[in-house]
C-alpha cells in the first residue's frame, strides 16, 4: 500500500521528481490538490516528502502499481522525465496498469512527432495521451508555468481545471488552454522555444553593440536593460539579462559575463523548430540565425583559428563614426524591438503552417494570451499580439497588423542604421541583419527569384510561370530559345 499523508485518492499524479517534476507536484499540492508522486529511485520521493510535506497533500508510492492505485478515476498522471526513451519506458509502465479512460500526460519537451505516435499507440490501448508543453523553468513549475496541452478534447475537459489551478495568471486569465489535438501542444512549445532562442540572441546582439561598439561596461548595460524593461521591451528575458550583467564573479571580481565561456549550449528544441520550418517551407530566419549563432559560438577550434587571423577590411571605431552614445543606445533598442517583431511574426507563421498541415486549428490569439505569463518569452508585447489577432484573425503576417505597422514606422530607420553600424564596427549581428533582409524581402515588389527560375529552367528544364498569362513555360535554351508551353 502507498504511504499516504492523507486517506483520499489523488486528483493528479507526477512521475519523475527531479526539480521540474518535484516543483510541479508542489504547485499542485499548494493549490489544494492531493498529489500522487512516484520516482524510479525512492530518494527523490523521500526528499520531496521530508522537505515539502507542508505544501499540501502528497501520496508517495514506491511502485508504479501503488502510484496508479492512489489516483482517482479517470486517473491523471503527468510524466516529467527526460524526453526520449525514458518517456517511452514510463508511458509503457503506466499503460500496463492504467484502465480505459485514464490519461497519461507528457510534460517534457518532447518532439511533437513522438507525441503523435505515442497518442496513437496509447489510444489503441483505450487510454488518453496528452503531450503538454510546460514553460517557465524550475521557478515557473513551482509558482505558475504557462501550459500548452495537446491531445483529445475530452482529456482537456478532465484536465483543464487541474492545470488552471497551477498555471500563471495574467489579468485573471490562467496561462493554459487546449491547444489542439495530438501533437499540437508540443509543436507550439517547440516554436515557443525557437522564439526564445531568437529573443535571447537579439538581446545578445544589443549587448554586443553596446559593449564592444559603445564601449560600455556590463553594469552600465544592465542599467540600460533595466530601463528598457519599463517600455515596449518589458519582458522576463530583458529583466534577467540585466541581472546577469550586474553579477560580479566572486573569485575574480570581474563581471560574471566576462568569465563565462562564450559558447552557447542547446538541448535541441530551437533546432527542431528550424528543421520543421524547413519542412513546412516557412522562413523562420530569425530563429535559424539564432540556432546557428549558438552553433558558431560553440565551434571553439574554428573560432580560435580565425581569431586575429582574417582580414577585417577598414573598420571604424565608435568615435570615428561620430555617434552620440544616448542616440546609439536608443537606435539599438529600436533595432532589437524590430528584430524581435520579425522573430515572433515568423514563429506565428510556423505555428499557422503546422496547424494547417496537421489540421489542428490552433488559435494564435489563445496562444499569445497564454504566453503573456509563466513562460520564458513572457512579455508585455504579447498583449499587442493578442489585440492584433482580435482585430484580424486571418492576419497574413503579424508585421501587417496596424499597430505593429505603426511601430515599424518608428523602428525602420534606426534598424537600418544599426545594421550599417554593426557592419562598420565589424560586430556580428546576425538576427538584426537577417531580419532586416527578411523584412525588405517581404515588402519587395520583385525578388531575384525570377532569376533563379530562369536558371533552373536553363540547366534542368524545371519550367517557370509568367506574370502575364496562365500556364507553365519552358525556353528552349539549347535550341532556338523560343518559349514553349509545357
Ligand atoms: C521553458 C524553456 C525550457 C528550457 C529549454 C531550452 O520554456 O521553460 O524553454 O524548456 O530552457 O530546455 O533549453 P536549451 O537552451 O538548452 O535548448
Short mmCIF file of C-alpha atoms and ligand atoms in Angstrom, two decimals:
data_model
loop_
_atom_site.label_atom_id
_atom_site.label_comp_id
_atom_site.label_asym_id
_atom_site.label_seq_id
_atom_site.Cartn_x
_atom_site.Cartn_y
_atom_site.Cartn_z
CA UNK A 1 0.00 0.00 0.00
CA UNK A 2 1.24 3.52 -0.69
CA UNK A 3 2.22 5.58 2.33
CA UNK A 4 -0.18 8.48 2.49
CA UNK A 5 -0.26 11.85 4.13
CA UNK A 6 -3.99 11.67 3.62
CA UNK A 7 -6.62 9.00 3.10
CA UNK A 8 -8.48 10.09 -0.07
CA UNK A 9 -7.27 9.40 -3.56
CA UNK A 10 -5.16 11.86 -5.51
CA UNK A 11 -6.58 14.11 -8.25
CA UNK A 12 -3.30 14.12 -10.10
CA UNK A 13 -0.03 12.19 -10.10
CA UNK A 14 3.51 13.19 -11.04
CA UNK A 15 6.08 10.65 -12.24
CA UNK A 16 9.69 11.88 -12.22
CA UNK A 17 10.68 14.03 -9.29
CA UNK A 18 13.76 15.89 -10.48
CA UNK A 19 13.46 19.63 -9.91
CA UNK A 20 10.80 20.31 -12.59
CA UNK A 21 8.62 17.35 -11.56
CA UNK A 22 9.00 17.98 -7.87
CA UNK A 23 8.17 21.69 -8.28
CA UNK A 24 5.13 20.87 -10.38
CA UNK A 25 3.93 18.38 -7.73
CA UNK A 26 4.40 21.03 -5.04
CA UNK A 27 2.49 23.57 -7.13
CA UNK A 28 -0.46 21.15 -7.45
CA UNK A 29 -0.36 20.45 -3.72
CA UNK A 30 -0.16 24.12 -2.78
CA UNK A 31 -3.27 24.73 -4.84
CA UNK A 32 -5.40 22.29 -2.90
CA UNK A 33 -4.92 19.14 -4.97
CA UNK A 34 -3.93 15.80 -3.48
CA UNK A 35 -0.90 14.71 -5.48
CA UNK A 36 0.37 11.18 -6.02
CA UNK A 37 4.13 11.13 -6.52
CA UNK A 38 6.49 8.49 -7.85
CA UNK A 39 10.14 8.42 -8.84
CA UNK A 40 12.16 5.42 -10.05
CA UNK A 41 14.64 5.84 -7.22
CA UNK A 42 12.89 6.50 -3.92
CA UNK A 43 15.42 9.03 -2.59
CA UNK A 44 13.84 11.86 -4.63
CA UNK A 45 10.35 10.89 -3.42
CA UNK A 46 11.59 10.76 0.19
CA UNK A 47 13.24 14.15 -0.17
CA UNK A 48 10.10 15.75 -1.58
CA UNK A 49 8.02 14.41 1.31
CA UNK A 50 10.55 15.26 4.00
CA UNK A 51 11.26 18.78 2.72
CA UNK A 52 7.87 19.89 1.45
CA UNK A 53 5.10 17.93 3.18
CA UNK A 54 3.78 21.26 4.44
CA UNK A 55 2.97 22.33 0.87
CA UNK A 56 -0.15 20.13 0.95
CA UNK A 57 -1.29 16.55 0.48
CA UNK A 58 1.05 14.10 -1.20
CA UNK A 59 0.63 10.35 -1.65
CA UNK A 60 4.11 8.92 -2.21
CA UNK A 61 4.48 5.48 -3.78
CA UNK A 62 7.38 3.11 -4.16
CA UNK A 63 5.96 1.22 -7.14
CA UNK A 64 4.13 2.29 -10.27
CA UNK A 65 1.25 -0.05 -9.32
CA UNK A 66 0.76 1.69 -5.97
CA UNK A 67 1.09 5.06 -7.65
CA UNK A 68 -1.68 4.24 -10.14
CA UNK A 69 -3.84 2.77 -7.36
CA UNK A 70 -3.57 6.04 -5.45
CA UNK A 71 -5.19 8.09 -8.23
CA UNK A 72 -8.90 8.85 -8.54
CA UNK A 73 -10.61 7.99 -11.84
CA UNK A 74 -10.16 8.96 -14.56
CA UNK A 75 -6.56 8.67 -13.45
CA UNK A 76 -4.35 11.57 -14.49
CA UNK A 77 -0.58 11.15 -14.38
CA UNK A 78 1.96 13.71 -15.59
CA UNK A 79 5.31 12.36 -16.68
CA UNK A 80 8.24 14.69 -16.01
CA UNK A 81 11.20 12.59 -17.13
CA UNK A 82 13.83 13.10 -19.82
CA UNK A 83 12.40 13.33 -23.34
CA UNK A 84 13.04 10.24 -25.48
CA UNK A 85 13.49 6.66 -24.27
CA UNK A 86 12.84 7.42 -20.61
CA UNK A 87 9.44 8.86 -21.53
CA UNK A 88 8.52 5.80 -23.60
CA UNK A 89 9.54 3.49 -20.76
CA UNK A 90 7.37 5.29 -18.21
CA UNK A 91 4.42 5.52 -20.61
CA UNK A 92 4.57 1.75 -21.05
CA UNK A 93 4.75 1.08 -17.33
CA UNK A 94 1.75 3.32 -16.71
CA UNK A 95 -0.25 1.96 -19.62
CA UNK A 96 0.14 -1.57 -18.31
CA UNK A 97 -1.60 -0.76 -15.04
CA UNK A 98 -3.97 2.01 -16.08
CA UNK A 99 -7.54 1.41 -17.25
CA UNK A 100 -9.73 2.64 -20.06
CA UNK A 101 -10.30 6.40 -19.99
CA UNK A 102 -7.24 7.17 -17.84
CA UNK A 103 -4.98 9.98 -19.01
CA UNK A 104 -1.20 9.99 -19.38
CA UNK A 105 0.30 13.46 -19.76
CA UNK A 106 3.83 14.03 -21.01
CA UNK A 107 5.01 17.37 -19.60
CA UNK A 108 8.53 17.21 -21.04
CA UNK A 109 9.95 18.88 -24.13
CA UNK A 110 9.04 16.00 -26.45
CA UNK A 111 9.40 16.13 -30.21
CA UNK A 112 5.81 16.57 -31.43
CA UNK A 113 6.08 13.68 -33.89
CA UNK A 114 6.87 11.40 -30.92
CA UNK A 115 3.76 12.77 -29.24
CA UNK A 116 1.63 12.00 -32.30
CA UNK A 117 2.99 8.43 -32.35
CA UNK A 118 2.52 7.99 -28.61
CA UNK A 119 -1.04 9.21 -28.71
CA UNK A 120 -1.85 6.74 -31.49
CA UNK A 121 -0.29 3.86 -29.55
CA UNK A 122 -1.91 4.83 -26.27
CA UNK A 123 -5.32 5.39 -27.85
CA UNK A 124 -5.16 1.84 -29.25
CA UNK A 125 -4.87 0.67 -25.63
CA UNK A 126 -8.03 2.57 -24.64
CA UNK A 127 -6.15 5.32 -22.79
CA UNK A 128 -5.77 9.03 -23.45
CA UNK A 129 -2.44 10.67 -24.08
CA UNK A 130 -1.77 14.37 -23.77
CA UNK A 131 1.51 15.96 -24.85
CA UNK A 132 1.72 19.18 -22.85
CA UNK A 133 4.37 21.83 -23.33
CA UNK A 134 5.25 23.40 -19.99
CA UNK A 135 7.28 26.58 -19.92
CA UNK A 136 8.75 28.67 -17.17
CA UNK A 137 11.70 26.66 -15.96
CA UNK A 138 12.03 25.50 -12.39
CA UNK A 139 10.61 28.65 -10.87
CA UNK A 140 7.61 28.61 -13.23
CA UNK A 141 6.86 24.96 -12.43
CA UNK A 142 6.60 25.91 -8.77
CA UNK A 143 4.86 29.27 -8.94
CA UNK A 144 2.88 29.16 -12.17
CA UNK A 145 4.00 28.00 -15.60
CA UNK A 146 2.45 28.54 -19.00
CA UNK A 147 0.99 25.22 -20.11
CA UNK A 148 0.29 24.12 -23.68
CA UNK A 149 -1.64 20.83 -23.66
CA UNK A 150 -2.50 18.98 -26.86
CA UNK A 151 -4.36 15.67 -27.06
CA UNK A 152 -8.06 14.84 -27.26
CA UNK A 153 -10.64 17.43 -26.26
CA UNK A 154 -12.20 15.00 -23.73
CA UNK A 155 -8.88 14.87 -21.88
CA UNK A 156 -8.86 18.66 -21.67
CA UNK A 157 -12.28 18.53 -20.06
CA UNK A 158 -10.90 16.26 -17.34
CA UNK A 159 -7.59 18.07 -17.04
CA UNK A 160 -8.39 21.72 -17.64
CA UNK A 161 -9.44 22.73 -14.11
CA UNK A 162 -6.41 21.00 -12.60
CA UNK A 163 -4.00 22.70 -14.97
CA UNK A 164 -5.75 26.01 -14.46
CA UNK A 165 -5.21 25.65 -10.73
CA UNK A 166 -1.41 25.71 -11.14
CA UNK A 167 -0.84 27.92 -14.20
CA UNK A 168 0.36 31.51 -14.09
CA UNK A 169 -2.49 34.02 -14.21
CA UNK A 170 -2.48 37.29 -16.17
CA UNK A 171 -5.38 39.73 -15.84
CA UNK A 172 -7.46 36.97 -14.30
CA UNK A 173 -6.80 34.53 -17.17
CA UNK A 174 -4.84 31.33 -16.48
CA UNK A 175 -1.94 30.75 -18.87
CA UNK A 176 -3.22 27.42 -20.13
CA UNK A 177 -5.63 26.37 -22.85
CA UNK A 178 -6.30 23.35 -25.01
CA UNK A 179 -4.03 23.98 -28.00
CA UNK A 180 -5.40 21.32 -30.34
CA UNK A 181 -5.36 17.57 -30.91
CA UNK A 182 -2.43 15.12 -30.71
CA UNK A 183 0.96 16.85 -31.11
CA UNK A 184 -0.33 20.44 -31.19
CA UNK A 185 0.79 21.23 -27.63
CA UNK A 186 4.33 20.03 -28.09
CA UNK A 187 4.54 21.65 -31.53
CA UNK A 188 3.70 25.09 -30.18
CA UNK A 189 6.04 24.56 -27.21
CA UNK A 190 8.79 23.77 -29.72
CA UNK A 191 8.13 27.02 -31.58
CA UNK A 192 7.93 28.87 -28.25
CA UNK A 193 11.46 27.67 -27.61
CA UNK A 194 12.56 28.68 -31.11
CA UNK A 195 11.24 32.18 -30.45
CA UNK A 196 13.01 32.04 -27.08
CA UNK A 197 16.31 31.37 -28.90
CA UNK A 198 15.75 34.37 -31.22
CA UNK A 199 14.69 36.60 -28.34
CA UNK A 200 17.82 35.69 -26.38
CA UNK A 201 20.02 36.21 -29.43
CA UNK A 202 18.68 39.71 -30.23
CA UNK A 203 19.30 40.70 -26.63
CA UNK A 204 22.81 39.31 -27.02
CA UNK A 205 23.34 41.31 -30.20
CA UNK A 206 22.22 44.52 -28.49
CA UNK A 207 24.61 43.76 -25.63
CA UNK A 208 27.48 43.15 -28.07
CA UNK A 209 26.93 46.50 -29.81
CA UNK A 210 26.73 48.43 -26.55
CA UNK A 211 29.66 46.61 -25.01
CA UNK A 212 32.14 46.48 -27.86
CA UNK A 213 30.71 49.26 -30.04
CA UNK A 214 29.91 51.95 -27.49
CA UNK A 215 32.47 50.54 -25.04
CA UNK A 216 30.02 50.36 -22.14
CA UNK A 217 30.59 48.23 -19.03
CA UNK A 218 28.29 45.30 -18.17
CA UNK A 219 26.97 47.27 -15.18
CA UNK A 220 26.13 50.27 -17.39
CA UNK A 221 24.41 47.99 -19.88
CA UNK A 222 22.48 46.39 -17.02
CA UNK A 223 21.08 49.83 -16.25
CA UNK A 224 20.14 50.34 -19.90
CA UNK A 225 18.31 46.98 -19.99
CA UNK A 226 16.54 47.73 -16.72
CA UNK A 227 15.36 50.97 -18.31
CA UNK A 228 14.25 49.18 -21.49
CA UNK A 229 12.29 46.81 -19.31
CA UNK A 230 9.96 49.66 -18.42
CA UNK A 231 8.82 50.18 -22.03
CA UNK A 232 7.91 48.22 -25.18
CA UNK A 233 10.55 45.61 -24.44
CA UNK A 234 9.23 44.82 -20.94
CA UNK A 235 9.88 41.08 -20.70
CA UNK A 236 11.27 38.35 -18.49
CA UNK A 237 14.31 37.87 -20.73
CA UNK A 238 15.29 41.57 -20.67
CA UNK A 239 14.80 41.60 -16.90
CA UNK A 240 17.03 38.60 -16.24
CA UNK A 241 19.66 39.86 -18.69
CA UNK A 242 20.06 42.98 -16.54
CA UNK A 243 20.59 40.72 -13.55
CA UNK A 244 23.12 38.55 -15.32
CA UNK A 245 25.04 41.68 -16.38
CA UNK A 246 25.10 43.02 -12.83
CA UNK A 247 26.51 39.83 -11.41
CA UNK A 248 30.15 40.01 -10.28
CA UNK A 249 32.28 36.86 -10.13
CA UNK A 250 33.25 36.25 -6.51
CA UNK A 251 36.53 34.58 -7.44
CA UNK A 252 37.99 37.18 -9.81
CA UNK A 253 35.98 40.29 -9.00
CA UNK A 254 35.21 40.60 -12.73
CA UNK A 255 31.75 40.89 -14.23
CA UNK A 256 30.46 37.30 -14.40
CA UNK A 257 29.63 37.70 -18.09
CA UNK A 258 33.36 38.18 -18.77
CA UNK A 259 34.36 34.89 -17.19
CA UNK A 260 31.59 32.73 -18.67
CA UNK A 261 32.84 30.83 -21.74
CA UNK A 262 31.08 32.35 -24.75
CA UNK A 263 29.91 29.02 -26.18
CA UNK A 264 26.11 28.69 -26.03
CA UNK A 265 24.59 25.26 -25.46
CA UNK A 266 21.33 23.91 -26.79
CA UNK A 267 19.23 20.90 -26.00
CA UNK A 268 17.54 20.80 -29.39
CA UNK A 269 14.15 22.48 -29.35
CA UNK A 270 15.41 25.51 -31.30
CA UNK A 271 16.99 23.22 -33.86
CA UNK A 272 13.75 21.22 -34.15
CA UNK A 273 11.85 24.46 -34.80
CA UNK A 274 14.13 25.27 -37.71
CA UNK A 275 14.10 21.74 -39.15
CA UNK A 276 10.33 21.77 -39.03
CA UNK A 277 10.21 25.23 -40.59
CA UNK A 278 12.36 23.93 -43.45
CA UNK A 279 9.94 21.06 -43.99
CA UNK A 280 6.94 23.36 -43.88
CA UNK A 281 8.65 25.90 -46.14
CA UNK A 282 8.27 28.73 -43.62
CA UNK A 283 11.14 31.24 -43.47
CA UNK A 284 11.93 31.42 -39.77
CA UNK A 285 15.18 33.24 -40.48
CA UNK A 286 15.48 34.87 -37.06
CA UNK A 287 15.18 31.54 -35.25
CA UNK A 288 17.51 29.90 -37.76
CA UNK A 289 20.18 32.56 -37.29
CA UNK A 290 19.82 32.26 -33.52
CA UNK A 291 20.36 28.49 -33.67
CA UNK A 292 23.35 28.91 -35.98
CA UNK A 293 24.78 31.66 -33.78
CA UNK A 294 24.80 29.21 -30.87
CA UNK A 295 26.45 26.59 -33.07
CA UNK A 296 29.10 29.04 -34.26
CA UNK A 297 29.80 30.19 -30.71
CA UNK A 298 30.46 26.58 -29.75
CA UNK A 299 32.83 25.94 -32.69
CA UNK A 300 35.72 26.83 -30.44
CA UNK A 301 38.52 25.31 -32.54
CA UNK A 302 37.43 27.06 -35.70
CA UNK A 303 36.96 30.34 -33.85
CA UNK A 304 40.41 30.09 -32.28
CA UNK A 305 41.94 29.51 -35.71
CA UNK A 306 40.13 32.53 -37.16
CA UNK A 307 40.65 34.97 -34.28
CA UNK A 308 43.01 37.77 -35.34
CA UNK A 309 43.70 35.77 -38.44
CA UNK A 310 41.22 37.03 -41.05
CA UNK A 311 41.21 40.36 -42.87
CA UNK A 312 38.72 42.81 -41.42
CA UNK A 313 38.63 45.47 -44.11
CA UNK A 314 38.64 49.06 -42.96
CA UNK A 315 36.60 49.09 -39.79
CA UNK A 316 35.59 52.20 -37.91
CA UNK A 317 35.60 52.85 -34.19
CA UNK A 318 32.60 54.24 -32.38
CA UNK A 319 34.40 57.61 -32.17
CA UNK A 320 35.21 57.59 -35.88
CA UNK A 321 31.53 57.01 -36.67
CA UNK A 322 30.83 60.22 -34.74
CA UNK A 323 27.96 58.62 -32.86
CA UNK A 324 26.16 60.09 -29.92
CA UNK A 325 26.03 57.47 -27.17
CA UNK A 326 22.47 58.13 -26.00
CA UNK A 327 21.19 58.13 -29.58
CA UNK A 328 23.08 54.95 -30.35
CA UNK A 329 21.56 53.20 -27.31
CA UNK A 330 18.08 54.23 -28.45
CA UNK A 331 18.77 53.08 -32.02
CA UNK A 332 19.93 49.70 -30.73
CA UNK A 333 16.77 49.41 -28.64
CA UNK A 334 14.68 50.03 -31.72
CA UNK A 335 16.67 47.56 -33.82
CA UNK A 336 16.16 44.97 -31.11
CA UNK A 337 12.43 45.66 -31.00
CA UNK A 338 12.09 45.42 -34.78
CA UNK A 339 14.09 42.18 -34.99
CA UNK A 340 12.05 40.72 -32.15
CA UNK A 341 8.88 41.57 -34.05
CA UNK A 342 10.20 39.65 -37.04
CA UNK A 343 11.09 36.64 -34.87
CA UNK A 344 7.62 36.46 -33.33
CA UNK A 345 5.94 37.04 -36.65
CA UNK A 346 7.91 34.18 -38.20
CA UNK A 347 7.21 31.92 -35.21
CA UNK A 348 3.47 32.55 -35.53
CA UNK A 349 3.75 31.83 -39.27
CA UNK A 350 5.27 28.47 -38.47
CA UNK A 351 2.53 27.68 -35.97
CA UNK A 352 -0.11 28.52 -38.57
CA UNK A 353 1.61 26.38 -41.19
CA UNK A 354 1.97 23.45 -38.75
CA UNK A 355 -1.63 23.81 -37.65
CA UNK A 356 -2.87 23.86 -41.26
CA UNK A 357 -0.71 20.90 -42.23
CA UNK A 358 -1.95 18.76 -39.32
CA UNK A 359 -5.48 20.25 -39.14
CA UNK A 360 -5.05 21.23 -35.52
CA UNK A 361 -6.96 24.51 -35.71
CA UNK A 362 -4.57 26.26 -33.31
CA UNK A 363 -5.83 29.73 -32.40
CA UNK A 364 -2.87 32.14 -32.42
CA UNK A 365 -4.81 34.56 -30.25
CA UNK A 366 -5.18 31.97 -27.49
CA UNK A 367 -1.53 31.17 -27.75
CA UNK A 368 -0.42 34.78 -27.41
CA UNK A 369 -2.78 35.01 -24.40
CA UNK A 370 -1.22 32.09 -22.53
CA UNK A 371 2.32 33.23 -23.32
CA UNK A 372 1.73 36.53 -21.50
CA UNK A 373 2.69 34.91 -18.20
CA UNK A 374 4.60 31.96 -16.79
CA UNK A 375 6.74 31.17 -19.82
CA UNK A 376 10.27 32.21 -20.69
CA UNK A 377 9.17 34.55 -23.50
CA UNK A 378 6.53 36.26 -21.37
CA UNK A 379 6.42 39.91 -22.33
CA UNK A 380 4.11 42.88 -22.26
CA UNK A 381 4.28 42.95 -26.03
CA UNK A 382 2.24 39.72 -26.22
CA UNK A 383 -0.82 41.79 -25.28
CA UNK A 384 -0.32 43.59 -28.59
CA UNK A 385 -0.22 40.26 -30.41
CA UNK A 386 -3.50 39.25 -28.75
CA UNK A 387 -5.03 42.54 -29.94
CA UNK A 388 -3.63 42.03 -33.43
CA UNK A 389 -5.44 38.68 -33.76
CA UNK A 390 -8.55 40.15 -32.13
CA UNK A 391 -8.65 42.72 -34.89
CA UNK A 392 -7.96 40.24 -37.66
CA UNK A 393 -7.87 36.51 -37.00
CA UNK A 394 -6.58 35.95 -40.57
CA UNK A 395 -3.64 38.37 -40.47
CA UNK A 396 -1.24 37.35 -43.29
CA UNK A 397 1.71 38.43 -41.12
CA UNK A 398 1.91 39.98 -37.66
CA UNK A 399 4.03 42.72 -39.22
CA UNK A 400 0.96 43.85 -41.16
CA UNK A 401 -1.14 44.48 -38.08
CA UNK A 402 -1.91 48.23 -37.99
CA UNK A 403 -0.38 48.68 -34.53
CA UNK A 404 2.85 46.90 -35.43
CA UNK A 405 3.00 48.70 -38.78
CA UNK A 406 2.78 51.96 -36.85
CA UNK A 407 5.59 50.79 -34.57
CA UNK A 408 7.70 49.84 -37.59
CA UNK A 409 7.41 53.42 -38.91
CA UNK A 410 9.47 54.49 -35.93
CA UNK A 411 11.78 51.49 -35.92
CA UNK A 412 12.81 51.10 -39.52
CA UNK A 413 15.36 53.93 -39.82
CA UNK A 414 17.19 53.16 -36.55
CA UNK A 415 17.14 49.47 -37.52
CA UNK A 416 18.80 50.20 -40.86
CA UNK A 417 21.34 52.46 -39.16
CA UNK A 418 22.22 49.84 -36.55
CA UNK A 419 22.76 47.17 -39.22
CA UNK A 420 25.12 49.59 -41.02
CA UNK A 421 26.94 50.50 -37.77
CA UNK A 422 27.36 46.83 -36.87
CA UNK A 423 28.94 46.23 -40.28
CA UNK A 424 31.23 49.25 -39.95
CA UNK A 425 32.23 48.32 -36.42
CA UNK A 426 32.82 44.72 -37.53
CA UNK A 427 30.44 43.39 -34.87
CA UNK A 428 28.27 40.38 -35.66
CA UNK A 429 24.52 40.95 -35.51
CA UNK A 430 23.09 38.01 -37.46
CA UNK A 431 19.47 38.29 -36.33
CA UNK A 432 19.32 42.10 -36.59
CA UNK A 433 20.78 41.85 -40.08
CA UNK A 434 18.91 38.87 -41.48
CA UNK A 435 15.62 40.09 -40.03
CA UNK A 436 16.04 43.36 -41.91
CA UNK A 437 16.68 41.41 -45.11
CA UNK A 438 13.60 39.32 -44.42
CA UNK A 439 11.60 42.50 -43.92
CA UNK A 440 12.88 44.01 -47.15
CA UNK A 441 12.20 40.74 -48.98
CA UNK A 442 8.67 40.56 -47.66
CA UNK A 443 7.80 44.05 -48.86
CA UNK A 444 9.75 43.91 -52.14
CA UNK A 445 7.83 44.21 -55.39
CA UNK A 446 10.25 42.00 -57.26
CA UNK A 447 12.57 39.36 -55.84
CA UNK A 448 15.54 37.72 -57.57
CA UNK A 449 13.53 34.50 -57.56
CA UNK A 450 12.74 35.25 -61.22
CA UNK A 451 16.44 34.80 -62.00
CA UNK A 452 16.51 31.55 -60.04
CA UNK A 453 13.53 30.27 -62.03
CA UNK A 454 15.33 31.23 -65.23
CA UNK A 455 18.49 29.42 -64.11
CA UNK A 456 16.52 26.33 -63.10
CA UNK A 457 14.79 26.27 -66.43
CA UNK A 458 18.15 26.74 -68.23
CA UNK A 459 20.02 23.86 -66.61
CA UNK A 460 17.22 21.50 -65.73
CA UNK A 461 14.13 22.38 -67.79
CA UNK A 462 12.35 22.93 -64.48
CA UNK A 463 9.89 25.36 -66.17
CA UNK A 464 8.51 28.67 -64.91
CA UNK A 465 5.28 30.61 -64.75
CA UNK A 466 4.71 34.05 -66.26
CA UNK A 467 3.23 37.14 -64.68
CA UNK A 468 1.10 37.92 -67.73
CA UNK A 469 -0.65 34.65 -68.55
CA UNK A 470 -1.67 31.31 -67.10
CA UNK A 471 0.34 28.17 -67.72
CA UNK A 472 3.77 26.62 -67.30
CA UNK A 473 6.55 27.50 -69.71
CA UNK A 474 9.99 26.41 -70.82
CA UNK A 475 12.51 28.22 -73.01
CA UNK A 476 14.41 26.03 -75.46
CA UNK A 477 17.78 27.21 -74.11
CA UNK A 478 19.91 24.84 -76.17
CA UNK A 479 17.73 25.24 -79.25
CA UNK A 480 16.40 28.40 -80.86
CA UNK A 481 15.49 29.91 -77.45
CA UNK A 482 11.84 30.16 -78.28
CA UNK A 483 9.36 29.54 -75.50
CA UNK A 484 7.05 26.55 -75.36
CA UNK A 485 4.16 25.82 -73.07
CA UNK A 486 4.79 22.63 -71.14
C1 LIG B 1 10.98 26.81 -20.97
C2 LIG B 1 12.34 26.62 -21.56
C3 LIG B 1 12.84 25.27 -21.25
C4 LIG B 1 14.33 25.13 -21.47
C5 LIG B 1 14.70 24.57 -22.79
C6 LIG B 1 15.65 25.33 -23.65
O1 LIG B 1 10.11 27.11 -21.78
O2 LIG B 1 10.82 26.68 -19.77
O3 LIG B 1 12.31 26.78 -22.94
O4 LIG B 1 12.07 24.36 -21.94
O5 LIG B 1 15.08 26.12 -21.00
O6 LIG B 1 15.19 23.32 -22.46
O7 LIG B 1 16.92 24.94 -23.37
P1 LIG B 1 18.17 24.99 -24.35
O8 LIG B 1 18.55 26.44 -24.43
O9 LIG B 1 19.18 24.18 -23.62
O10 LIG B 1 17.81 24.39 -25.65
#
